[in-house]
Amino acid sequence: MEIWINPACSKCRSALHLLDEEGADYTVRRYLEDVPTQDEIRAVLERLGLEPWDITRTQEAAAKELGLKDWARDAGSRDRWIAALSEHPKLIQRPIITAEDGTAVVARTDDAVRDAMSR
């Protein structure tokens, strides 16, 4: 199991705390430092069953600068969104846990963290 975190994020710290409490075996990826490639983002999106706009933090300054709220949310725009997430990793929703069964979850709640651990 791998968890993508921003150490400054309270949801990420909470998820790590719960993983530690439960004795989970996991690897931490500080995705602002170890920025995911476009292919890695595509793979995580597939595991999540989501589209890039579903995991984009649209209230971030970079999102506003890019005008993301006006971008199309369709198959033809998917690569543009993925490129933006890779170029501006702060836009990626966090934390994301990739589970052992090949799925992933956006683990913003304790229930989502537990769900990932049970997979």
PDB file of N, CA, C and O in Angstrom, residues 10-74:
ATOM      1  N   SER A  10      -3.648  18.361   7.064  1.00  0.00           N
ATOM      2  CA  SER A  10      -4.166  17.698   8.263  1.00  0.00           C
ATOM      3  C   SER A  10      -4.839  16.361   7.938  1.00  0.00           C
ATOM      4  O   SER A  10      -4.753  15.413   8.722  1.00  0.00           O
ATOM      5  N   LYS A  11      -5.499  16.257   6.784  1.00  0.00           N
ATOM      6  CA  LYS A  11      -6.142  14.990   6.388  1.00  0.00           C
ATOM      7  C   LYS A  11      -5.080  13.909   6.159  1.00  0.00           C
ATOM      8  O   LYS A  11      -5.294  12.737   6.486  1.00  0.00           O
ATOM      9  N   CYS A  12      -3.943  14.313   5.592  1.00  0.00           N
ATOM     10  CA  CYS A  12      -2.846  13.365   5.373  1.00  0.00           C
ATOM     11  C   CYS A  12      -2.268  12.893   6.702  1.00  0.00           C
ATOM     12  O   CYS A  12      -2.041  11.693   6.901  1.00  0.00           O
ATOM     13  N   ARG A  13      -2.038  13.829   7.616  1.00  0.00           N
ATOM     14  CA  ARG A  13      -1.496  13.459   8.929  1.00  0.00           C
ATOM     15  C   ARG A  13      -2.463  12.544   9.675  1.00  0.00           C
ATOM     16  O   ARG A  13      -2.051  11.579  10.314  1.00  0.00           O
ATOM     17  N   SER A  14      -3.750  12.826   9.559  1.00  0.00           N
ATOM     18  CA  SER A  14      -4.760  11.988  10.196  1.00  0.00           C
ATOM     19  C   SER A  14      -4.754  10.577   9.607  1.00  0.00           C
ATOM     20  O   SER A  14      -4.837   9.581  10.344  1.00  0.00           O
ATOM     21  N   ALA A  15      -4.651  10.485   8.291  1.00  0.00           N
ATOM     22  CA  ALA A  15      -4.605   9.174   7.626  1.00  0.00           C
ATOM     23  C   ALA A  15      -3.372   8.386   8.070  1.00  0.00           C
ATOM     24  O   ALA A  15      -3.474   7.187   8.371  1.00  0.00           O
ATOM     25  N   LEU A  16      -2.218   9.048   8.133  1.00  0.00           N
ATOM     26  CA  LEU A  16      -0.992   8.376   8.577  1.00  0.00           C
ATOM     27  C   LEU A  16      -1.132   7.883  10.015  1.00  0.00           C
ATOM     28  O   LEU A  16      -0.718   6.768  10.340  1.00  0.00           O
ATOM     29  N   HIS A  17      -1.714   8.706  10.854  1.00  0.00           N
ATOM     30  CA  HIS A  17      -1.925   8.327  12.253  1.00  0.00           C
ATOM     31  C   HIS A  17      -2.784   7.067  12.349  1.00  0.00           C
ATOM     32  O   HIS A  17      -2.460   6.134  13.090  1.00  0.00           O
ATOM     33  N   LEU A  18      -3.865   7.031  11.587  1.00  0.00           N
ATOM     34  CA  LEU A  18      -4.747   5.861  11.614  1.00  0.00           C
ATOM     35  C   LEU A  18      -4.035   4.626  11.064  1.00  0.00           C
ATOM     36  O   LEU A  18      -4.153   3.530  11.638  1.00  0.00           O
ATOM     37  N   LEU A  19      -3.291   4.785   9.968  1.00  0.00           N
ATOM     38  CA  LEU A  19      -2.531   3.650   9.422  1.00  0.00           C
ATOM     39  C   LEU A  19      -1.564   3.110  10.470  1.00  0.00           C
ATOM     40  O   LEU A  19      -1.436   1.895  10.642  1.00  0.00           O
ATOM     41  N   ASP A  20      -0.882   4.018  11.175  1.00  0.00           N
ATOM     42  CA  ASP A  20       0.055   3.593  12.215  1.00  0.00           C
ATOM     43  C   ASP A  20      -0.669   2.904  13.375  1.00  0.00           C
ATOM     44  O   ASP A  20      -0.204   1.873  13.878  1.00  0.00           O
ATOM     45  N   GLU A  21      -1.799   3.479  13.800  1.00  0.00           N
ATOM     46  CA  GLU A  21      -2.585   2.880  14.886  1.00  0.00           C
ATOM     47  C   GLU A  21      -3.006   1.454  14.553  1.00  0.00           C
ATOM     48  O   GLU A  21      -3.039   0.590  15.423  1.00  0.00           O
ATOM     49  N   GLU A  22      -3.340   1.240  13.282  1.00  0.00           N
ATOM     50  CA  GLU A  22      -3.821  -0.074  12.842  1.00  0.00           C
ATOM     51  C   GLU A  22      -2.678  -1.021  12.457  1.00  0.00           C
ATOM     52  O   GLU A  22      -2.917  -2.156  12.072  1.00  0.00           O
ATOM     53  N   GLY A  23      -1.446  -0.526  12.528  1.00  0.00           N
ATOM     54  CA  GLY A  23      -0.296  -1.361  12.198  1.00  0.00           C
ATOM     55  C   GLY A  23      -0.191  -1.703  10.723  1.00  0.00           C
ATOM     56  O   GLY A  23       0.354  -2.752  10.358  1.00  0.00           O
ATOM     57  N   ALA A  24      -0.700  -0.833   9.873  1.00  0.00           N
ATOM     58  CA  ALA A  24      -0.684  -1.077   8.425  1.00  0.00           C
ATOM     59  C   ALA A  24       0.743  -0.983   7.875  1.00  0.00           C
ATOM     60  O   ALA A  24       1.569  -0.213   8.362  1.00  0.00           O
ATOM     61  N   ASP A  25       0.996  -1.770   6.857  1.00  0.00           N
ATOM     62  CA  ASP A  25       2.274  -1.746   6.149  1.00  0.00           C
ATOM     63  C   ASP A  25       2.082  -0.853   4.924  1.00  0.00           C
ATOM     64  O   ASP A  25       1.270  -1.173   4.047  1.00  0.00           O
ATOM     65  N   TYR A  26       2.796   0.261   4.879  1.00  0.00           N
ATOM     66  CA  TYR A  26       2.604   1.212   3.780  1.00  0.00           C
ATOM     67  C   TYR A  26       3.889   1.972   3.486  1.00  0.00           C
ATOM     68  O   TYR A  26       4.810   1.992   4.297  1.00  0.00           O
ATOM     69  N   THR A  27       3.902   2.584   2.319  1.00  0.00           N
ATOM     70  CA  THR A  27       4.998   3.445   1.885  1.00  0.00           C
ATOM     71  C   THR A  27       4.439   4.846   1.691  1.00  0.00           C
ATOM     72  O   THR A  27       3.350   5.005   1.144  1.00  0.00           O
ATOM     73  N   VAL A  28       5.185   5.837   2.140  1.00  0.00           N
ATOM     74  CA  VAL A  28       4.777   7.229   1.987  1.00  0.00           C
ATOM     75  C   VAL A  28       5.415   7.816   0.737  1.00  0.00           C
ATOM     76  O   VAL A  28       6.606   7.638   0.493  1.00  0.00           O
ATOM     77  N   ARG A  29       4.596   8.509  -0.034  1.00  0.00           N
ATOM     78  CA  ARG A  29       5.104   9.257  -1.182  1.00  0.00           C
ATOM     79  C   ARG A  29       4.721  10.718  -0.984  1.00  0.00           C
ATOM     80  O   ARG A  29       3.544  11.067  -0.990  1.00  0.00           O
ATOM     81  N   ARG A  30       5.706  11.546  -0.797  1.00  0.00           N
ATOM     82  CA  ARG A  30       5.478  12.987  -0.688  1.00  0.00           C
ATOM     83  C   ARG A  30       5.403  13.523  -2.113  1.00  0.00           C
ATOM     84  O   ARG A  30       6.413  13.869  -2.712  1.00  0.00           O
ATOM     85  N   TYR A  31       4.200  13.552  -2.624  1.00  0.00           N
ATOM     86  CA  TYR A  31       4.015  13.783  -4.051  1.00  0.00           C
ATOM     87  C   TYR A  31       4.355  15.201  -4.518  1.00  0.00           C
ATOM     88  O   TYR A  31       4.487  15.426  -5.716  1.00  0.00           O
ATOM     89  N   LEU A  32       4.545  16.136  -3.596  1.00  0.00           N
ATOM     90  CA  LEU A  32       4.997  17.468  -4.013  1.00  0.00           C
ATOM     91  C   LEU A  32       6.494  17.455  -4.300  1.00  0.00           C
ATOM     92  O   LEU A  32       6.984  18.272  -5.072  1.00  0.00           O
ATOM     93  N   GLU A  33       7.217  16.537  -3.662  1.00  0.00           N
ATOM     94  CA  GLU A  33       8.655  16.383  -3.885  1.00  0.00           C
ATOM     95  C   GLU A  33       8.938  15.316  -4.941  1.00  0.00           C
ATOM     96  O   GLU A  33       9.810  15.481  -5.783  1.00  0.00           O
ATOM     97  N   ASP A  34       8.234  14.202  -4.849  1.00  0.00           N
ATOM     98  CA  ASP A  34       8.366  13.082  -5.787  1.00  0.00           C
ATOM     99  C   ASP A  34       7.127  13.124  -6.690  1.00  0.00           C
ATOM    100  O   ASP A  34       6.182  12.361  -6.522  1.00  0.00           O
ATOM    101  N   VAL A  35       7.163  14.071  -7.620  1.00  0.00           N
ATOM    102  CA  VAL A  35       5.990  14.390  -8.440  1.00  0.00           C
ATOM    103  C   VAL A  35       5.632  13.220  -9.357  1.00  0.00           C
ATOM    104  O   VAL A  35       6.493  12.703 -10.076  1.00  0.00           O
ATOM    105  N   PRO A  36       4.365  12.806  -9.333  1.00  0.00           N
ATOM    106  CA  PRO A  36       3.945  11.711 -10.219  1.00  0.00           C
ATOM    107  C   PRO A  36       3.986  12.122 -11.692  1.00  0.00           C
ATOM    108  O   PRO A  36       3.644  13.259 -12.031  1.00  0.00           O
ATOM    109  N   THR A  37       4.389  11.187 -12.508  1.00  0.00           N
ATOM    110  CA  THR A  37       4.380  11.422 -13.951  1.00  0.00           C
ATOM    111  C   THR A  37       2.941  11.369 -14.451  1.00  0.00           C
ATOM    112  O   THR A  37       2.040  10.909 -13.738  1.00  0.00           O
ATOM    113  N   GLN A  38       2.755  11.792 -15.675  1.00  0.00           N
ATOM    114  CA  GLN A  38       1.414  11.702 -16.264  1.00  0.00           C
ATOM    115  C   GLN A  38       0.942  10.250 -16.301  1.00  0.00           C
ATOM    116  O   GLN A  38      -0.234   9.972 -16.044  1.00  0.00           O
ATOM    117  N   ASP A  39       1.843   9.324 -16.612  1.00  0.00           N
ATOM    118  CA  ASP A  39       1.461   7.906 -16.646  1.00  0.00           C
ATOM    119  C   ASP A  39       1.075   7.399 -15.260  1.00  0.00           C
ATOM    120  O   ASP A  39       0.136   6.604 -15.119  1.00  0.00           O
ATOM    121  N   GLU A  40       1.778   7.849 -14.227  1.00  0.00           N
ATOM    122  CA  GLU A  40       1.422   7.440 -12.862  1.00  0.00           C
ATOM    123  C   GLU A  40       0.064   8.010 -12.471  1.00  0.00           C
ATOM    124  O   GLU A  40      -0.729   7.330 -11.806  1.00  0.00           O
ATOM    125  N   ILE A  41      -0.218   9.233 -12.880  1.00  0.00           N
ATOM    126  CA  ILE A  41      -1.530   9.822 -12.592  1.00  0.00           C
ATOM    127  C   ILE A  41      -2.617   9.048 -13.316  1.00  0.00           C
ATOM    128  O   ILE A  41      -3.661   8.734 -12.732  1.00  0.00           O
ATOM    129  N   ARG A  42      -2.370   8.695 -14.575  1.00  0.00           N
ATOM    130  CA  ARG A  42      -3.345   7.878 -15.322  1.00  0.00           C
ATOM    131  C   ARG A  42      -3.613   6.557 -14.602  1.00  0.00           C
ATOM    132  O   ARG A  42      -4.759   6.112 -14.478  1.00  0.00           O
ATOM    133  N   ALA A  43      -2.537   5.919 -14.120  1.00  0.00           N
ATOM    134  CA  ALA A  43      -2.682   4.629 -13.432  1.00  0.00           C
ATOM    135  C   ALA A  43      -3.488   4.780 -12.143  1.00  0.00           C
ATOM    136  O   ALA A  43      -4.360   3.953 -11.849  1.00  0.00           O
ATOM    137  N   VAL A  44      -3.231   5.840 -11.390  1.00  0.00           N
ATOM    138  CA  VAL A  44      -3.984   6.056 -10.151  1.00  0.00           C
ATOM    139  C   VAL A  44      -5.444   6.364 -10.465  1.00  0.00           C
ATOM    140  O   VAL A  44      -6.349   5.885  -9.781  1.00  0.00           O
ATOM    141  N   LEU A  45      -5.680   7.154 -11.503  1.00  0.00           N
ATOM    142  CA  LEU A  45      -7.065   7.452 -11.897  1.00  0.00           C
ATOM    143  C   LEU A  45      -7.808   6.171 -12.255  1.00  0.00           C
ATOM    144  O   LEU A  45      -8.971   5.992 -11.887  1.00  0.00           O
ATOM    145  N   GLU A  46      -7.130   5.276 -12.965  1.00  0.00           N
ATOM    146  CA  GLU A  46      -7.759   3.999 -13.325  1.00  0.00           C
ATOM    147  C   GLU A  46      -8.087   3.206 -12.062  1.00  0.00           C
ATOM    148  O   GLU A  46      -9.168   2.640 -11.934  1.00  0.00           O
ATOM    149  N   ARG A  47      -7.149   3.182 -11.123  1.00  0.00           N
ATOM    150  CA  ARG A  47      -7.373   2.462  -9.866  1.00  0.00           C
ATOM    151  C   ARG A  47      -8.501   3.078  -9.064  1.00  0.00           C
ATOM    152  O   ARG A  47      -9.252   2.378  -8.389  1.00  0.00           O
ATOM    153  N   LEU A  48      -8.612   4.413  -9.119  1.00  0.00           N
ATOM    154  CA  LEU A  48      -9.679   5.116  -8.402  1.00  0.00           C
ATOM    155  C   LEU A  48     -11.030   4.986  -9.095  1.00  0.00           C
ATOM    156  O   LEU A  48     -12.072   5.131  -8.459  1.00  0.00           O
ATOM    157  N   GLY A  49     -10.989   4.776 -10.422  1.00  0.00           N
ATOM    158  CA  GLY A  49     -12.225   4.784 -11.193  1.00  0.00           C
ATOM    159  C   GLY A  49     -12.765   6.196 -11.354  1.00  0.00           C
ATOM    160  O   GLY A  49     -13.975   6.401 -11.442  1.00  0.00           O
ATOM    161  N   LEU A  50     -11.845   7.175 -11.388  1.00  0.00           N
ATOM    162  CA  LEU A  50     -12.232   8.580 -11.479  1.00  0.00           C
ATOM    163  C   LEU A  50     -11.575   9.254 -12.673  1.00  0.00           C
ATOM    164  O   LEU A  50     -10.678   8.692 -13.306  1.00  0.00           O
ATOM    165  N   GLU A  51     -12.007  10.457 -12.945  1.00  0.00           N
ATOM    166  CA  GLU A  51     -11.423  11.296 -13.983  1.00  0.00           C
ATOM    167  C   GLU A  51     -10.520  12.327 -13.318  1.00  0.00           C
ATOM    168  O   GLU A  51     -10.664  12.602 -12.115  1.00  0.00           O
ATOM    169  N   PRO A  52      -9.594  12.928 -14.072  1.00  0.00           N
ATOM    170  CA  PRO A  52      -8.653  13.867 -13.448  1.00  0.00           C
ATOM    171  C   PRO A  52      -9.338  15.045 -12.760  1.00  0.00           C
ATOM    172  O   PRO A  52      -8.884  15.503 -11.706  1.00  0.00           O
ATOM    173  N   TRP A  53     -10.428  15.537 -13.329  1.00  0.00           N
ATOM    174  CA  TRP A  53     -11.121  16.665 -12.702  1.00  0.00           C
ATOM    175  C   TRP A  53     -11.765  16.267 -11.380  1.00  0.00           C
ATOM    176  O   TRP A  53     -12.025  17.116 -10.535  1.00  0.00           O
ATOM    177  N   ASP A  54     -11.974  14.962 -11.170  1.00  0.00           N
ATOM    178  CA  ASP A  54     -12.555  14.484  -9.914  1.00  0.00           C
ATOM    179  C   ASP A  54     -11.562  14.564  -8.752  1.00  0.00           C
ATOM    180  O   ASP A  54     -11.977  14.561  -7.587  1.00  0.00           O
ATOM    181  N   ILE A  55     -10.259  14.582  -9.055  1.00  0.00           N
ATOM    182  CA  ILE A  55      -9.249  14.628  -7.995  1.00  0.00           C
ATOM    183  C   ILE A  55      -8.472  15.947  -8.026  1.00  0.00           C
ATOM    184  O   ILE A  55      -7.384  16.043  -7.462  1.00  0.00           O
ATOM    185  N   THR A  56      -9.026  16.951  -8.657  1.00  0.00           N
ATOM    186  CA  THR A  56      -8.348  18.249  -8.765  1.00  0.00           C
ATOM    187  C   THR A  56      -8.864  19.192  -7.694  1.00  0.00           C
ATOM    188  O   THR A  56     -10.066  19.362  -7.515  1.00  0.00           O
ATOM    189  N   ARG A  57      -7.928  19.806  -7.006  1.00  0.00           N
ATOM    190  CA  ARG A  57      -8.249  20.809  -5.989  1.00  0.00           C
ATOM    191  C   ARG A  57      -8.453  22.144  -6.704  1.00  0.00           C
ATOM    192  O   ARG A  57      -7.514  22.880  -6.949  1.00  0.00           O
ATOM    193  N   THR A  58      -9.686  22.428  -7.037  1.00  0.00           N
ATOM    194  CA  THR A  58     -10.000  23.580  -7.892  1.00  0.00           C
ATOM    195  C   THR A  58      -9.934  24.919  -7.169  1.00  0.00           C
ATOM    196  O   THR A  58      -9.993  25.963  -7.821  1.00  0.00           O
ATOM    197  N   GLN A  59      -9.783  24.903  -5.843  1.00  0.00           N
ATOM    198  CA  GLN A  59      -9.694  26.166  -5.110  1.00  0.00           C
ATOM    199  C   GLN A  59      -8.252  26.634  -4.905  1.00  0.00           C
ATOM    200  O   GLN A  59      -8.024  27.719  -4.373  1.00  0.00           O
ATOM    201  N   GLU A  60      -7.287  25.818  -5.339  1.00  0.00           N
ATOM    202  CA  GLU A  60      -5.882  26.212  -5.230  1.00  0.00           C
ATOM    203  C   GLU A  60      -5.587  27.396  -6.147  1.00  0.00           C
ATOM    204  O   GLU A  60      -6.216  27.544  -7.203  1.00  0.00           O
ATOM    205  N   ALA A  61      -4.602  28.190  -5.775  1.00  0.00           N
ATOM    206  CA  ALA A  61      -4.219  29.359  -6.582  1.00  0.00           C
ATOM    207  C   ALA A  61      -3.855  28.955  -8.006  1.00  0.00           C
ATOM    208  O   ALA A  61      -4.248  29.623  -8.972  1.00  0.00           O
ATOM    209  N   ALA A  62      -3.121  27.851  -8.156  1.00  0.00           N
ATOM    210  CA  ALA A  62      -2.715  27.400  -9.497  1.00  0.00           C
ATOM    211  C   ALA A  62      -3.933  27.066 -10.351  1.00  0.00           C
ATOM    212  O   ALA A  62      -3.940  27.328 -11.556  1.00  0.00           O
ATOM    213  N   ALA A  63      -4.957  26.503  -9.746  1.00  0.00           N
ATOM    214  CA  ALA A  63      -6.175  26.171 -10.489  1.00  0.00           C
ATOM    215  C   ALA A  63      -6.846  27.441 -11.006  1.00  0.00           C
ATOM    216  O   ALA A  63      -7.313  27.492 -12.149  1.00  0.00           O
ATOM    217  N   LYS A  64      -6.859  28.435 -10.178  1.00  0.00           N
ATOM    218  CA  LYS A  64      -7.460  29.701 -10.586  1.00  0.00           C
ATOM    219  C   LYS A  64      -6.631  30.375 -11.674  1.00  0.00           C
ATOM    220  O   LYS A  64      -7.177  30.906 -12.640  1.00  0.00           O
ATOM    221  N   GLU A  65      -5.301  30.320 -11.530  1.00  0.00           N
ATOM    222  CA  GLU A  65      -4.414  30.892 -12.546  1.00  0.00           C
ATOM    223  C   GLU A  65      -4.592  30.199 -13.897  1.00  0.00           C
ATOM    224  O   GLU A  65      -4.555  30.848 -14.942  1.00  0.00           O
ATOM    225  N   LEU A  66      -4.778  28.894 -13.861  1.00  0.00           N
ATOM    226  CA  LEU A  66      -4.958  28.124 -15.092  1.00  0.00           C
ATOM    227  C   LEU A  66      -6.377  28.246 -15.652  1.00  0.00           C
ATOM    228  O   LEU A  66      -6.622  27.884 -16.799  1.00  0.00           O
ATOM    229  N   GLY A  67      -7.294  28.731 -14.849  1.00  0.00           N
ATOM    230  CA  GLY A  67      -8.687  28.828 -15.275  1.00  0.00           C
ATOM    231  C   GLY A  67      -9.366  27.476 -15.371  1.00  0.00           C
ATOM    232  O   GLY A  67     -10.246  27.273 -16.224  1.00  0.00           O
ATOM    233  N   LEU A  68      -9.004  26.549 -14.487  1.00  0.00           N
ATOM    234  CA  LEU A  68      -9.520  25.177 -14.559  1.00  0.00           C
ATOM    235  C   LEU A  68     -11.039  25.090 -14.526  1.00  0.00           C
ATOM    236  O   LEU A  68     -11.619  24.200 -15.145  1.00  0.00           O
ATOM    237  N   LYS A  69     -11.683  25.998 -13.818  1.00  0.00           N
ATOM    238  CA  LYS A  69     -13.145  25.891 -13.722  1.00  0.00           C
ATOM    239  C   LYS A  69     -13.823  26.028 -15.088  1.00  0.00           C
ATOM    240  O   LYS A  69     -14.934  25.548 -15.277  1.00  0.00           O
ATOM    241  N   ASP A  70     -13.112  26.609 -16.046  1.00  0.00           N
ATOM    242  CA  ASP A  70     -13.663  26.775 -17.391  1.00  0.00           C
ATOM    243  C   ASP A  70     -13.228  25.682 -18.370  1.00  0.00           C
ATOM    244  O   ASP A  70     -13.657  25.685 -19.518  1.00  0.00           O
ATOM    245  N   TRP A  71     -12.375  24.763 -17.922  1.00  0.00           N
ATOM    246  CA  TRP A  71     -11.903  23.697 -18.803  1.00  0.00           C
ATOM    247  C   TRP A  71     -13.015  22.671 -19.005  1.00  0.00           C
ATOM    248  O   TRP A  71     -13.744  22.335 -18.067  1.00  0.00           O
ATOM    249  N   ALA A  72     -13.078  22.147 -20.216  1.00  0.00           N
ATOM    250  CA  ALA A  72     -14.040  21.080 -20.511  1.00  0.00           C
ATOM    251  C   ALA A  72     -13.702  19.843 -19.680  1.00  0.00           C
ATOM    252  O   ALA A  72     -12.534  19.574 -19.384  1.00  0.00           O
ATOM    253  N   ARG A  73     -14.740  19.125 -19.315  1.00  0.00           N
ATOM    254  CA  ARG A  73     -14.579  17.881 -18.554  1.00  0.00           C
ATOM    255  C   ARG A  73     -15.108  16.741 -19.405  1.00  0.00           C
ATOM    256  O   ARG A  73     -16.193  16.221 -19.167  1.00  0.00           O
ATOM    257  N   ASP A  74     -14.287  16.392 -20.416  1.00  0.00           N
ATOM    258  CA  ASP A  74     -14.675  15.330 -21.341  1.00  0.00           C
ATOM    259  C   ASP A  74     -13.431  14.564 -21.770  1.00  0.00           C
ATOM    260  O   ASP A  74     -12.306  14.940 -21.444  1.00  0.00           O
TER     261      ASP A  74
END
